[in-house]
Amino acid sequence: MNANLFSRLFDDLDDAARTAIETLDGRRITYDDLIAFSGRLANVLVARGIKPGDRVAVQVEKTVPNLVLYLAALRAGAVYLPLNPAYTLNELGYFITDAEPALVVCDPYKAEGIKTIAAKVGARVETLGADGKGSLTEAATAAKPEFITVVRASDDLAAILYTSGTTGRSKGAMLTHDNLASNACSLVDCWRFTDKDVLIHALPIYHTHGLFVASNVTLFARTSMIFLPKFDPDLVIRLMARATVLMGVPTFYIRLLQNPALTKDSTRHMRLFISGSAPLLAETHREWSARTGHAVLERYGMTETGMNTSNPYEGDRVPGAVGHALPGVSVRVTDPETGKELPHEAIGMIEVKGPNVFKGYWRMPEKTRAEFRNDGFFITGDIGKIDDKDYVHILGRGTDLVISGGLNVYPKEVESEIDALPGVVETAVIGVPHTDFGEGVTAVVVRDKSADLDEAKVLGALEGRLAKFKMPKRVIFVDELPRNAMGKVQKNILRDTYASLYKTG
Ligand code: AMP
């Protein structure tokens, strides 16, 4: 059997005339079209000298040809390496030198700059623009659609995705054909996808969420997706009238809630709302249920592992929890120092093991060794607990843990208390260097424009609710928290901003 993800996706297709992708301009791309177009592009890749195992780095806008290029790279046996279009030339220099791709595909207007970098590692450069035009698609028009998908073993690399790198250098997570196939198949089952579904695809496709979760699940389920270049709340609400599933980051849900058109009626046709990539506030979860009658299904995953846990399809979708381990995935919580497994309810390091867990960091054998236990568990870097009902709770990244006066303060615990105060929109709690305490607990708060809230009022309200060592030393108000494209709060930026807060003299 060919373990190539492409073969696993398409070999036993029974109705190739079915729509796979709909675009905003009304085009319908069938499964047949995807096979033919990916065949043409795979022929172009091979003609450009791409061999199995070669990296194909892609920094382009989200378009259908971009998604088909991912499928073509799989077919050619290459390793697909998507890059956020927002990266600057300087940042690209790092990725290209590190990954040494054989080919870089970029927007035509970036080609000149990228050629200089690509030349250093002997990579070719081809173009693909936001309008779908470029040297690559031009060559594909003249290429044959027939292509025999290259045979790959389940353990061969299908993709490298660089981690967002909020601490230290970004690392290339090596994902195998089996990592991606097993995870997508499991999600199709857990989330009850069928060929009757219509997914609103509003996520970027350079990240695991939009590329692997959204696209692979859709294709494995033989269903269709409405492919949006970016998230637009008005449009998403309009599309809900004929769609069934939305996958989003928490920011999508927050922005949709701000829209008066979001009602029980406008979401009536929808079957499922899924959230992940960053914590969904329990309050957002509750507000969503009250407004729409749907409980958001929150799940937890990461670039290195794909999806690890999910709230149940049937059963309680618990606000603030990320659900149970997916079938075949083991999740445990350990003492970060000793690696010893901790009992239910105890807070520690979340570790995972399963067919979804990546093969290691590209050309970083030591870093890889350091992040795996001897028994194969991957140390996620997330701090959390497993409750008595086996629901996993994430309390934040280990690197965001605040150690004040030698005691651990889990930011989420303080954030939840502050978020519950009237007039608070959201909070980020960080540790900032402090002469007496090592780190001072610091709360950065966004408040409602009309809220009558100041530092003294927040501190007064927390009095008696939090142990003294967890109390913020300062509460700072800001208009908004810095976030990356996936909606994650960038605490590293906040720590830099307030680094001198407690410095005296
Ligand atoms: P990334 O590799 O960019 O997908 O980021 C993965 C990280 O995002 C995880 O290690 C978690 O810290 C965080 N994350 C993902 N999903 C959730 C979630 N549902 N709740 C809280 N944090 C999450």
XYZ file of C-alpha atoms in Angstrom, residues 178-464:
287
model
C 1.009 8.847 8.951
C 0.962 11.713 11.475
C -1.324 13.697 9.172
C -3.491 10.834 7.910
C -4.133 9.265 11.325
C -5.044 12.582 12.931
C -7.421 13.671 10.155
C -9.200 10.279 10.068
C -9.646 10.347 13.805
C -11.169 13.847 13.675
C -13.595 12.865 10.894
C -14.984 10.237 13.274
C -14.888 12.273 16.470
C -16.617 15.255 14.921
C -19.038 13.101 12.869
C -18.091 14.544 9.496
C -20.014 13.137 6.531
C -20.209 13.939 2.833
C -23.246 16.118 3.623
C -21.177 18.693 5.497
C -20.157 22.102 4.220
C -17.241 23.673 6.070
C -16.649 27.421 6.206
C -12.895 27.567 5.693
C -11.787 31.007 6.898
C -8.420 30.053 8.452
C -4.992 30.615 6.926
C -3.413 27.542 5.319
C 0.188 28.001 6.417
C -0.716 26.689 9.895
C -1.718 23.241 11.142
C -5.288 24.365 11.909
C -6.334 25.545 8.436
C -4.081 23.235 6.439
C -4.292 19.891 8.205
C -7.312 20.050 10.477
C -9.671 21.930 8.166
C -8.495 20.790 4.726
C -7.485 17.173 5.396
C -10.638 16.504 7.416
C -12.824 17.940 4.628
C -11.096 15.870 1.971
C -11.120 12.628 3.976
C -14.834 13.125 4.675
C -15.508 13.724 0.936
C -17.320 16.839 1.891
C -16.952 20.400 0.625
C -15.551 23.632 1.923
C -16.313 27.243 1.158
C -12.837 28.662 0.799
C -12.523 32.245 2.042
C -9.331 34.251 1.530
C -9.696 35.572 5.070
C -12.097 35.789 7.996
C -14.950 38.248 7.488
C -17.668 38.087 10.199
C -20.534 39.460 8.051
C -19.789 37.015 5.280
C -19.318 34.068 7.631
C -22.724 34.728 9.197
C -24.335 34.918 5.755
C -22.699 31.635 4.721
C -24.010 29.871 7.830
C -27.388 29.679 6.076
C -26.026 26.899 3.842
C -22.966 25.618 5.718
C -22.790 23.094 8.546
C -19.417 23.504 10.287
C -17.133 26.396 11.231
C -13.588 25.884 12.462
C -12.148 28.952 14.080
C -9.702 30.464 16.499
C -11.219 32.147 19.593
C -10.900 35.587 17.979
C -13.407 34.481 15.305
C -15.966 33.687 17.993
C -15.337 36.937 19.846
C -15.763 38.945 16.655
C -18.858 37.032 15.577
C -20.427 37.717 18.978
C -19.932 41.447 18.380
C -22.107 41.134 15.281
C -25.864 41.643 15.855
C -26.627 39.353 12.893
C -25.443 36.377 14.950
C -28.647 34.817 16.286
C -30.293 31.450 16.842
C -31.915 31.915 13.485
C -28.757 32.746 11.513
C -26.994 29.673 12.951
C -29.955 27.331 12.560
C -28.450 25.428 9.614
C -25.110 24.899 11.382
C -24.233 21.568 12.980
C -20.937 22.319 14.704
C -18.695 25.177 15.823
C -15.116 24.140 16.619
C -12.506 26.299 18.335
C -8.803 25.872 18.937
C -5.224 27.179 18.597
C -5.646 29.442 21.630
C -7.789 29.354 24.771
C -11.478 30.105 24.335
C -12.620 32.060 27.366
C -15.280 30.215 29.365
C -17.307 33.418 29.139
C -17.157 33.405 25.325
C -18.285 29.769 25.370
C -21.283 30.614 27.567
C -22.197 33.746 25.641
C -22.087 31.742 22.393
C -24.422 29.075 23.796
C -26.859 31.689 25.048
C -26.889 33.590 21.735
C -26.981 30.700 19.284
C -28.065 27.620 21.203
C -24.852 25.849 20.067
C -22.102 24.784 22.491
C -18.705 25.481 20.893
C -16.584 22.336 20.728
C -13.094 23.247 21.928
C -10.093 21.113 21.068
C -6.368 21.289 21.765
C -3.448 20.681 19.488
C -0.144 22.047 18.354
C 2.119 22.175 15.324
C 4.227 19.277 16.611
C 1.344 16.950 17.387
C -1.702 17.876 15.346
C -4.774 17.476 17.540
C -4.448 15.821 20.952
C -7.770 16.282 22.709
C -11.311 17.281 21.902
C -14.474 17.957 23.817
C -17.032 15.270 23.029
C -19.432 15.497 20.108
C -22.074 13.931 22.291
C -21.784 14.772 25.963
C -20.675 17.841 27.860
C -18.572 20.407 26.020
C -17.111 21.981 29.112
C -16.309 25.721 28.977
C -12.612 26.288 29.718
C -11.658 22.622 29.141
C -10.154 21.107 25.988
C -11.815 17.714 26.344
C -10.596 14.144 26.285
C -7.593 12.543 24.603
C -8.455 11.536 21.026
C -8.667 7.792 20.317
C -5.150 6.340 20.100
C -3.592 9.387 21.781
C -2.298 9.176 25.354
C -2.199 12.328 27.451
C -0.632 12.534 30.898
C 0.378 15.231 33.349
C 3.798 15.010 34.955
C 5.961 16.799 37.454
C 8.013 19.112 35.195
C 11.188 18.471 37.226
C 11.088 14.705 37.702
C 8.847 13.619 34.833
C 6.828 11.517 37.288
C 3.174 11.088 36.367
C 0.822 13.095 38.578
C -2.659 12.078 39.758
C -5.921 13.562 38.458
C -6.451 17.241 39.325
C -2.739 17.868 39.992
C -1.185 20.632 37.887
C 1.912 19.828 35.850
C 3.391 19.387 32.396
C 1.153 17.960 29.682
C 2.783 15.143 27.715
C 1.380 13.276 24.731
C 2.117 10.145 22.766
C 0.413 8.691 19.712
C 0.491 8.332 15.933
C -0.120 12.086 15.673
C 3.144 13.057 17.382
C 5.809 14.430 15.028
C 9.129 12.818 14.180
C 11.313 15.529 15.665
C 12.687 18.985 14.946
C 14.399 19.426 11.606
C 18.166 19.221 12.051
C 17.886 19.677 15.838
C 18.536 16.186 17.246
C 19.462 17.501 20.677
C 16.399 19.716 20.991
C 14.304 16.734 19.842
C 15.872 14.432 22.444
C 15.334 17.004 25.165
C 11.610 17.245 24.418
C 10.829 13.523 24.417
C 10.781 11.208 27.431
C 12.440 7.803 27.124
C 9.048 6.129 26.817
C 8.166 8.212 23.763
C 5.985 10.912 25.354
C 6.437 14.405 23.911
C 6.764 17.198 26.465
C 4.336 19.770 25.084
C 5.467 22.743 27.175
C 1.829 23.329 28.162
C 0.932 23.359 31.833
C -2.379 21.826 32.772
C -4.319 19.150 34.581
C -6.664 16.259 33.906
C -9.827 16.408 35.993
C -11.779 13.550 37.539
C -13.885 13.188 34.415
C -10.742 12.935 32.250
C -11.163 16.380 30.740
C -7.851 18.111 30.052
C -7.471 21.749 31.146
C -4.696 23.997 29.840
C -3.358 26.594 32.233
C -0.872 28.148 29.829
C 2.572 27.630 28.344
C 5.245 26.569 30.823
C 7.309 29.512 29.676
C 4.477 31.824 30.778
C 4.463 30.448 34.321
C 5.207 33.185 36.842
C 7.502 32.366 39.773
C 7.014 34.985 42.446
C 8.838 34.693 45.770
C 9.717 31.100 44.797
C 6.053 30.129 44.362
C 4.394 29.093 41.119
C 1.598 31.304 39.887
C -0.423 29.907 36.981
C -1.477 32.916 34.911
C -4.814 31.409 33.909
C -5.967 31.211 37.509
C -5.408 34.950 38.033
C -6.725 35.800 34.557
C -9.992 33.936 35.190
C -10.579 35.863 38.422
C -9.994 39.215 36.732
C -11.982 38.259 33.616
C -14.972 37.545 35.852
C -15.078 41.165 37.111
C -17.734 43.387 35.541
C -16.294 45.652 32.861
C -13.298 43.437 32.062
C -13.006 42.302 28.442
C -9.878 40.174 28.828
C -6.672 39.843 30.787
C -3.110 38.610 30.327
C -1.077 37.882 33.433
C 2.701 37.919 33.042
C 5.789 37.742 35.218
C 8.029 40.789 35.146
C 11.513 40.974 36.776
C 11.200 42.164 40.365
C 14.051 42.756 42.806
C 12.319 41.296 45.845
C 10.201 38.548 44.349
C 12.234 37.450 41.317
C 9.117 38.015 39.214
C 6.210 40.282 39.980
C 2.728 39.081 38.985
C 1.474 41.718 36.565
C -2.008 41.928 35.057
C -2.537 43.581 31.697
C -6.255 44.240 31.328
C -8.572 45.348 28.538
C -11.685 46.999 29.975
C -14.989 48.002 28.442
C -14.892 51.592 27.199
C -17.705 52.497 29.580
C -16.355 50.574 32.595
C -15.658 52.414 35.800
C -12.611 50.335 36.650
C -9.155 51.235 37.885
C -6.213 49.441 39.436
C -7.431 49.872 43.011
C -10.887 48.505 42.165
C -9.445 45.386 40.483
C -7.084 44.735 43.395
C -9.867 45.347 45.888
C -12.137 42.843 44.126
C -9.397 40.176 44.113
C -8.714 40.568 47.820
C -9.750 37.352 49.557
